[in-house]
Amino acid sequence: MDSIGPTRRQLSGQSGALVASAAVWNNPLLTQAFAAQPGEEIIPWSDQPSLDPEVARGVIQNLQRWEDPDLLTPNSRSFNIAHYNRPKIDEQDWSLEITGLVRKPARFRLSDIKARPRDELTCTLECSGNNGRPSFLTGIGTARWAGTSLAAMLREAELLDSSIEVVFVGADTGEEQVREIKMPTSFARSMGVGDAMSPNNLLCYEMNGAPLPPEHGFPLRLIAPGWYGIANVKWLRRIEVRATRLENRFMGRDYVTIREEKHDGRTDWVETSVGRAQIKSAPARVVREDGHYKIVGMAWGAPIARVEVSIDGGLWQIATIDPTRQEKYAWRLWSLDWPASEPGEHAITVRAIGADGSVQPAPTDPQIAGKHTYWESNGQITRHIRLS
Ligand SMILES: Nc1nc2c(c(=O)[nH]1)N[C@H]1C(S)=C(S)[C@@H](COP(=O)(O)O)O[C@H]1N2
Ligand SMILES: [Mo]
């Protein structure tokens, strides 16, 4: 488990009710290691995005201030996204079907799934639209998920040799139109058989120790570590193995990154399905304590080797990464002391460097500069702040 100590803020009474028992301090779900400390003053960013952006109205709910993310995001502070409706499912009426190109199709009640071997994993989930729009900045959170192995269930179902695709179908429905055809449709995303069989994928019924909240997919959702949020299908009702690729709105139309690429001296416009998470970091807040400043932020999307900060376009300085959190799919906390800060406007840019040497791209990198859609915007983020 993640062991996170108490914070001075909690000890000082902000969450006075929690000070009751020592056990609380050992419960990572209740401790906010990343919350502001007493004596620290958070300096507000001068570029503040809306927490209720027009473009996302109805689709994205519960966006939080980015200044105080926690190492584990409490369920009450976790953003949620629904492209169609948010079904309220009664456990009695629900089952999960595994069907299609399998030798042994099966149907499971929630109790059947809970009776299977239990697995837990801390995983950061980022919406692929996060930061792609100036107004959408906090579509990310980290939770401790519990469920059972997807791969084990697929193995038991015995996939036929012709299978290439595993489709995850949700209970939420909406209407789509392609050319002149209007159709009622269910939310669905898919993975190739190889990706679906990854031992990391969990069918989850718990989020931070609580039953999966309705808006996060009760009774069962897929958690696919290493993928953008869209792959993590909520309100799962069917898993279907197929011999053809799914090319619906969420695989092949809307959730498509369009990018200009240079090949052999000519430009090709390339459309790719939103896929795996990518290395990323962002400054979360600047705090002042005893007259000096500290920049604190998060890094995620790939195993992180280093985080670097550039202030006002200056040299990259190496931030200190919090060593207490080493889980592969959970974000890392970092901080940098900022001693010589002049009054006035400042720009703070961060980049993460992965264990594999990959660098979070600059806005001028062809990966970012050539991109015409807002999805998969993992370019370096610059925030602005005014010091007095
Ligand atoms: N069934 C279903 N699953 C879904 C979605 C949806 O609209 N329907 N939205 C996806 C998107 S775009 C994201 S970013 C994540 C968000 O997960 P959360 O709502 O638990 O935060 O759920 C994904 N799973
Ligand atoms: Mo998303």
Tab-separated table of N, CA, C and O in Angstrom, residues 136-221:
chain	number	residue	atom	x	y	z
A	136	PHE	N	-9.756	23.718	-20.042
A	136	PHE	CA	-9.946	22.376	-19.475
A	136	PHE	C	-8.611	21.884	-18.957
A	136	PHE	O	-7.767	21.427	-19.704
A	137	LEU	N	-8.421	22.023	-17.652
A	137	LEU	CA	-7.083	21.841	-17.110
A	137	LEU	C	-6.980	20.741	-16.071
A	137	LEU	O	-5.897	20.320	-15.712
A	138	THR	N	-8.082	20.260	-15.543
A	138	THR	CA	-7.958	19.366	-14.390
A	138	THR	C	-8.699	18.051	-14.594
A	138	THR	O	-9.209	17.469	-13.647
A	139	GLY	N	-8.733	17.591	-15.833
A	139	GLY	CA	-9.382	16.315	-16.124
A	139	GLY	C	-8.446	15.167	-15.808
A	139	GLY	O	-8.073	14.369	-16.682
A	140	ILE	N	-8.061	15.080	-14.543
A	140	ILE	CA	-7.089	14.067	-14.124
A	140	ILE	C	-7.255	13.799	-12.638
A	140	ILE	O	-7.649	14.692	-11.889
A	141	GLY	N	-6.994	12.568	-12.245
A	141	GLY	CA	-7.049	12.219	-10.830
A	141	GLY	C	-6.407	10.861	-10.636
A	141	GLY	O	-6.122	10.140	-11.611
A	142	THR	N	-6.160	10.522	-9.383
A	142	THR	CA	-5.505	9.253	-9.068
A	142	THR	C	-6.316	8.535	-8.003
A	142	THR	O	-6.707	9.150	-7.014
A	143	ALA	N	-6.578	7.267	-8.217
A	143	ALA	CA	-7.364	6.504	-7.238
A	143	ALA	C	-6.726	5.140	-7.023
A	143	ALA	O	-5.946	4.650	-7.845
A	144	ARG	N	-7.088	4.545	-5.904
A	144	ARG	CA	-6.742	3.164	-5.621
A	144	ARG	C	-7.927	2.330	-6.084
A	144	ARG	O	-9.039	2.472	-5.552
A	145	TRP	N	-7.709	1.499	-7.091
A	145	TRP	CA	-8.795	0.722	-7.682
A	145	TRP	C	-8.705	-0.720	-7.223
A	145	TRP	O	-7.605	-1.244	-7.056
A	146	ALA	N	-9.841	-1.366	-7.052
A	146	ALA	CA	-9.839	-2.795	-6.733
A	146	ALA	C	-10.809	-3.511	-7.656
A	146	ALA	O	-11.898	-3.013	-7.959
A	147	GLY	N	-10.378	-4.697	-8.091
A	147	GLY	CA	-11.210	-5.477	-8.991
A	147	GLY	C	-10.557	-6.814	-9.261
A	147	GLY	O	-9.792	-7.319	-8.439
A	148	THR	N	-10.845	-7.341	-10.437
A	148	THR	CA	-10.292	-8.653	-10.779
A	148	THR	C	-9.695	-8.598	-12.176
A	148	THR	O	-10.040	-7.733	-12.986
A	149	SER	N	-8.804	-9.522	-12.451
A	149	SER	CA	-8.041	-9.499	-13.707
A	149	SER	C	-8.925	-9.759	-14.926
A	149	SER	O	-9.639	-10.766	-14.994
A	150	LEU	N	-8.839	-8.838	-15.892
A	150	LEU	CA	-9.545	-9.039	-17.157
A	150	LEU	C	-8.934	-10.210	-17.925
A	150	LEU	O	-9.649	-11.057	-18.470
A	151	ALA	N	-7.598	-10.276	-17.957
A	151	ALA	CA	-6.921	-11.315	-18.746
A	151	ALA	C	-7.341	-12.707	-18.291
A	151	ALA	O	-7.574	-13.601	-19.113
A	152	ALA	N	-7.469	-12.883	-16.969
A	152	ALA	CA	-7.845	-14.209	-16.451
A	152	ALA	C	-9.237	-14.587	-16.955
A	152	ALA	O	-9.485	-15.744	-17.343
A	153	MET	N	-10.148	-13.611	-17.000
A	153	MET	CA	-11.503	-13.921	-17.478
A	153	MET	C	-11.508	-14.239	-18.965
A	153	MET	O	-12.235	-15.122	-19.423
A	154	LEU	N	-10.686	-13.506	-19.719
A	154	LEU	CA	-10.614	-13.780	-21.162
A	154	LEU	C	-10.002	-15.151	-21.411
A	154	LEU	O	-10.438	-15.888	-22.304
A	155	ARG	N	-9.003	-15.503	-20.623
A	155	ARG	CA	-8.387	-16.834	-20.789
A	155	ARG	C	-9.410	-17.935	-20.538
A	155	ARG	O	-9.496	-18.907	-21.285
A	156	GLU	N	-10.208	-17.741	-19.491
A	156	GLU	CA	-11.241	-18.750	-19.187
A	156	GLU	C	-12.282	-18.846	-20.299
A	156	GLU	O	-12.849	-19.905	-20.540
A	157	ALA	N	-12.540	-17.718	-20.959
A	157	ALA	CA	-13.541	-17.717	-22.032
A	157	ALA	C	-13.005	-18.408	-23.296
A	157	ALA	O	-13.774	-18.796	-24.166
A	158	GLU	N	-11.686	-18.555	-23.382
A	158	GLU	CA	-11.016	-19.227	-24.507
A	158	GLU	C	-11.302	-18.563	-25.850
A	158	GLU	O	-12.218	-18.945	-26.585
A	159	LEU	N	-10.499	-17.585	-26.179
A	159	LEU	CA	-10.641	-16.844	-27.431
A	159	LEU	C	-10.354	-17.742	-28.636
A	159	LEU	O	-9.403	-18.523	-28.614
A	160	LEU	N	-11.161	-17.604	-29.663
A	160	LEU	CA	-10.917	-18.353	-30.899
A	160	LEU	C	-9.745	-17.724	-31.652
A	160	LEU	O	-9.445	-16.545	-31.482
A	161	ASP	N	-9.110	-18.521	-32.533
A	161	ASP	CA	-7.937	-18.031	-33.261
A	161	ASP	C	-8.245	-16.819	-34.126
A	161	ASP	O	-7.381	-15.996	-34.395
A	162	SER	N	-9.495	-16.706	-34.563
A	162	SER	CA	-9.854	-15.596	-35.461
A	162	SER	C	-10.020	-14.274	-34.718
A	162	SER	O	-10.198	-13.230	-35.338
A	163	SER	N	-9.959	-14.275	-33.405
A	163	SER	CA	-10.233	-13.041	-32.651
A	163	SER	C	-9.071	-12.056	-32.747
A	163	SER	O	-7.903	-12.444	-32.630
A	164	ILE	N	-9.391	-10.786	-32.972
A	164	ILE	CA	-8.338	-9.759	-32.983
A	164	ILE	C	-8.672	-8.590	-32.059
A	164	ILE	O	-7.808	-7.806	-31.712
A	165	GLU	N	-9.923	-8.472	-31.642
A	165	GLU	CA	-10.374	-7.252	-30.977
A	165	GLU	C	-11.265	-7.603	-29.790
A	165	GLU	O	-12.094	-8.519	-29.886
A	166	VAL	N	-11.084	-6.875	-28.686
A	166	VAL	CA	-11.955	-7.049	-27.528
A	166	VAL	C	-12.695	-5.735	-27.312
A	166	VAL	O	-12.070	-4.685	-27.116
A	167	VAL	N	-14.020	-5.792	-27.390
A	167	VAL	CA	-14.846	-4.583	-27.303
A	167	VAL	C	-15.502	-4.519	-25.931
A	167	VAL	O	-16.058	-5.519	-25.454
A	168	PHE	N	-15.432	-3.334	-25.321
A	168	PHE	CA	-16.031	-3.112	-24.007
A	168	PHE	C	-17.239	-2.206	-24.195
A	168	PHE	O	-17.096	-1.075	-24.649
A	169	VAL	N	-18.411	-2.727	-23.870
A	169	VAL	CA	-19.655	-1.995	-24.128
A	169	VAL	C	-20.248	-1.529	-22.808
A	169	VAL	O	-20.379	-2.314	-21.854
A	170	GLY	N	-20.604	-0.236	-22.743
A	170	GLY	CA	-21.204	0.335	-21.541
A	170	GLY	C	-22.718	0.292	-21.614
A	170	GLY	O	-23.313	0.045	-22.671
A	171	ALA	N	-23.341	0.580	-20.470
A	171	ALA	CA	-24.807	0.604	-20.408
A	171	ALA	C	-25.350	1.979	-20.790
A	171	ALA	O	-26.561	2.153	-20.888
A	172	ASP	N	-24.468	2.951	-20.996
A	172	ASP	CA	-24.933	4.295	-21.378
A	172	ASP	C	-25.155	4.354	-22.884
A	172	ASP	O	-24.394	3.768	-23.664
A	173	THR	N	-26.195	5.065	-23.282
A	173	THR	CA	-26.568	5.093	-24.697
A	173	THR	C	-26.818	6.520	-25.174
A	173	THR	O	-27.159	7.402	-24.395
A	174	GLY	N	-26.645	6.709	-26.468
A	174	GLY	CA	-26.904	8.007	-27.073
A	174	GLY	C	-27.210	7.819	-28.537
A	174	GLY	O	-27.304	6.685	-29.023
A	175	GLU	N	-27.364	8.929	-29.232
A	175	GLU	CA	-27.638	8.826	-30.669
A	175	GLU	C	-26.443	9.357	-31.441
A	175	GLU	O	-25.856	10.372	-31.081
A	176	GLU	N	-26.072	8.643	-32.490
A	176	GLU	CA	-24.991	9.087	-33.366
A	176	GLU	C	-25.514	9.148	-34.797
A	176	GLU	O	-26.464	8.452	-35.159
A	177	GLN	N	-24.864	9.988	-35.577
A	177	GLN	CA	-25.220	10.062	-36.989
A	177	GLN	C	-23.961	9.936	-37.826
A	177	GLN	O	-22.966	10.630	-37.594
A	178	VAL	N	-23.983	9.036	-38.804
A	178	VAL	CA	-22.896	8.894	-39.768
A	178	VAL	C	-23.524	9.019	-41.157
A	178	VAL	O	-24.401	8.230	-41.518
A	179	ARG	N	-23.077	10.030	-41.891
A	179	ARG	CA	-23.751	10.397	-43.144
A	179	ARG	C	-25.240	10.560	-42.872
A	179	ARG	O	-25.612	11.285	-41.973
A	180	GLU	N	-26.083	9.818	-43.584
A	180	GLU	CA	-27.525	10.056	-43.365
A	180	GLU	C	-28.118	9.082	-42.347
A	180	GLU	O	-29.305	9.116	-42.059
A	181	ILE	N	-27.241	8.250	-41.768
A	181	ILE	CA	-27.760	7.217	-40.872
A	181	ILE	C	-27.731	7.691	-39.427
A	181	ILE	O	-26.662	8.009	-38.887
A	182	LYS	N	-28.903	7.737	-38.814
A	182	LYS	CA	-28.983	8.043	-37.389
A	182	LYS	C	-29.168	6.731	-36.652
A	182	LYS	O	-29.967	5.888	-37.066
A	183	MET	N	-28.444	6.572	-35.549
A	183	MET	CA	-28.571	5.284	-34.839
A	183	MET	C	-28.481	5.480	-33.334
A	183	MET	O	-27.667	6.260	-32.852
A	184	PRO	N	-29.333	4.744	-32.614
A	184	PRO	CA	-29.142	4.700	-31.166
A	184	PRO	C	-27.929	3.811	-30.919
A	184	PRO	O	-27.744	2.800	-31.599
A	185	THR	N	-27.071	4.209	-29.989
A	185	THR	CA	-25.847	3.435	-29.830
A	185	THR	C	-25.401	3.409	-28.370
A	185	THR	O	-25.761	4.280	-27.593
A	186	SER	N	-24.636	2.392	-28.019
A	186	SER	CA	-24.076	2.277	-26.673
A	186	SER	C	-22.642	2.765	-26.697
A	186	SER	O	-21.933	2.586	-27.688
A	187	PHE	N	-22.186	3.342	-25.593
A	187	PHE	CA	-20.781	3.706	-25.489
A	187	PHE	C	-19.947	2.433	-25.628
A	187	PHE	O	-20.276	1.410	-25.030
A	188	ALA	N	-18.891	2.489	-26.418
A	188	ALA	CA	-17.993	1.331	-26.522
A	188	ALA	C	-16.590	1.791	-26.897
A	188	ALA	O	-16.416	2.802	-27.589
A	189	ARG	N	-15.614	1.073	-26.403
A	189	ARG	CA	-14.223	1.243	-26.786
A	189	ARG	C	-13.652	-0.166	-26.940
A	189	ARG	O	-14.177	-1.124	-26.386
A	190	SER	N	-12.552	-0.268	-27.656
A	190	SER	CA	-11.983	-1.595	-27.832
A	190	SER	C	-10.466	-1.556	-27.699
A	190	SER	O	-9.859	-0.490	-27.697
A	191	MET	N	-9.910	-2.762	-27.609
A	191	MET	CA	-8.457	-2.944	-27.614
A	191	MET	C	-8.146	-4.170	-28.464
A	191	MET	O	-8.970	-5.087	-28.532
A	192	GLY	N	-6.977	-4.186	-29.037
A	192	GLY	CA	-6.514	-5.403	-29.678
A	192	GLY	C	-6.380	-6.496	-28.622
A	192	GLY	O	-6.206	-6.194	-27.438
A	193	VAL	N	-6.447	-7.746	-29.059
A	193	VAL	CA	-6.395	-8.860	-28.105
A	193	VAL	C	-5.131	-8.782	-27.240
A	193	VAL	O	-5.186	-8.960	-26.021
A	194	GLY	N	-3.999	-8.451	-27.857
A	194	GLY	CA	-2.739	-8.390	-27.105
A	194	GLY	C	-2.809	-7.365	-25.979
A	194	GLY	O	-2.377	-7.630	-24.849
A	195	ASP	N	-3.349	-6.183	-26.265
A	195	ASP	CA	-3.465	-5.143	-25.237
A	195	ASP	C	-4.480	-5.541	-24.170
A	195	ASP	O	-4.279	-5.282	-22.988
A	196	ALA	N	-5.570	-6.149	-24.600
A	196	ALA	CA	-6.603	-6.540	-23.631
A	196	ALA	C	-6.064	-7.578	-22.656
A	196	ALA	O	-6.461	-7.619	-21.496
A	197	MET	N	-5.140	-8.430	-23.132
A	197	MET	CA	-4.606	-9.499	-22.289
A	197	MET	C	-3.526	-9.008	-21.320
A	197	MET	O	-2.966	-9.805	-20.563
A	198	SER	N	-3.225	-7.726	-21.334
A	198	SER	CA	-2.218	-7.207	-20.393
A	198	SER	C	-2.620	-7.536	-18.963
A	198	SER	O	-3.770	-7.345	-18.567
A	199	PRO	N	-1.665	-8.038	-18.173
A	199	PRO	CA	-2.004	-8.410	-16.785
A	199	PRO	C	-2.404	-7.213	-15.935
A	199	PRO	O	-2.919	-7.386	-14.832
A	200	ASN	N	-2.192	-5.979	-16.424
A	200	ASN	CA	-2.538	-4.794	-15.620
A	200	ASN	C	-4.024	-4.478	-15.633
A	200	ASN	O	-4.520	-3.788	-14.751
A	201	ASN	N	-4.725	-4.893	-16.669
A	201	ASN	CA	-6.129	-4.466	-16.818
A	201	ASN	C	-7.010	-5.101	-15.752
A	201	ASN	O	-6.998	-6.311	-15.565
A	202	LEU	N	-7.794	-4.259	-15.089
A	202	LEU	CA	-8.675	-4.749	-14.037
A	202	LEU	C	-10.122	-4.385	-14.340
A	202	LEU	O	-10.399	-3.291	-14.823
A	203	LEU	N	-11.016	-5.311	-14.018
A	203	LEU	CA	-12.443	-4.995	-14.000
A	203	LEU	C	-12.748	-4.594	-12.567
A	203	LEU	O	-12.680	-5.416	-11.653
A	204	CYS	N	-13.048	-3.301	-12.369
A	204	CYS	CA	-13.038	-2.736	-11.012
A	204	CYS	C	-14.422	-2.465	-10.468
A	204	CYS	O	-15.295	-1.963	-11.180
A	205	TYR	N	-14.595	-2.798	-9.183
A	205	TYR	CA	-15.842	-2.532	-8.470
A	205	TYR	C	-15.620	-1.658	-7.256
A	205	TYR	O	-16.551	-1.383	-6.522
A	206	GLU	N	-14.369	-1.244	-7.020
A	206	GLU	CA	-14.081	-0.374	-5.873
A	206	GLU	C	-13.169	0.760	-6.277
A	206	GLU	O	-12.250	0.574	-7.079
A	207	MET	N	-13.424	1.924	-5.707
A	207	MET	CA	-12.595	3.111	-5.950
A	207	MET	C	-12.251	3.710	-4.592
A	207	MET	O	-13.157	4.078	-3.831
A	208	ASN	N	-11.000	3.752	-4.259
A	208	ASN	CA	-10.553	4.264	-2.951
A	208	ASN	C	-11.303	3.607	-1.798
A	208	ASN	O	-11.758	4.274	-0.870
A	209	GLY	N	-11.467	2.319	-1.880
A	209	GLY	CA	-12.052	1.565	-0.766
A	209	GLY	C	-13.562	1.595	-0.690
A	209	GLY	O	-14.157	0.914	0.137
A	210	ALA	N	-14.208	2.349	-1.567
A	210	ALA	CA	-15.675	2.429	-1.570
A	210	ALA	C	-16.203	1.721	-2.814
A	210	ALA	O	-15.487	1.604	-3.813
A	211	PRO	N	-17.465	1.252	-2.762
A	211	PRO	CA	-18.042	0.708	-3.993
A	211	PRO	C	-17.944	1.764	-5.089
A	211	PRO	O	-18.028	2.957	-4.800
A	212	LEU	N	-17.726	1.328	-6.305
A	212	LEU	CA	-17.591	2.258	-7.426
A	212	LEU	C	-18.770	3.242	-7.405
A	212	LEU	O	-19.925	2.825	-7.458
A	213	PRO	N	-18.521	4.551	-7.313
A	213	PRO	CA	-19.648	5.495	-7.306
A	213	PRO	C	-20.390	5.442	-8.656
A	213	PRO	O	-19.774	5.146	-9.681
A	214	PRO	N	-21.707	5.719	-8.654
A	214	PRO	CA	-22.490	5.626	-9.890
A	214	PRO	C	-21.862	6.402	-11.044
A	214	PRO	O	-21.768	5.886	-12.161
A	215	GLU	N	-21.369	7.618	-10.766
A	215	GLU	CA	-20.841	8.443	-11.860
A	215	GLU	C	-19.493	7.932	-12.370
A	215	GLU	O	-19.027	8.333	-13.423
A	216	HIS	N	-18.862	7.029	-11.617
A	216	HIS	CA	-17.591	6.448	-12.070
A	216	HIS	C	-17.776	5.034	-12.613
A	216	HIS	O	-16.788	4.322	-12.816
A	217	GLY	N	-19.045	4.614	-12.793
A	217	GLY	CA	-19.263	3.380	-13.543
A	217	GLY	C	-19.893	2.223	-12.814
A	217	GLY	O	-19.830	1.091	-13.307
A	218	PHE	N	-20.505	2.451	-11.642
A	218	PHE	CA	-21.114	1.342	-10.899
A	218	PHE	C	-22.016	0.519	-11.812
A	218	PHE	O	-22.781	1.094	-12.587
A	219	PRO	N	-21.975	-0.804	-11.745
A	219	PRO	CA	-21.216	-1.587	-10.767
A	219	PRO	C	-19.797	-1.990	-11.191
A	219	PRO	O	-19.033	-2.426	-10.339
A	220	LEU	N	-19.456	-1.857	-12.476
A	220	LEU	CA	-18.159	-2.385	-12.913
A	220	LEU	C	-17.600	-1.535	-14.041
A	220	LEU	O	-18.327	-1.148	-14.955
A	221	ARG	N	-16.309	-1.265	-13.967
A	221	ARG	CA	-15.643	-0.540	-15.054
A	221	ARG	C	-14.301	-1.174	-15.344
A	221	ARG	O	-13.728	-1.867	-14.501
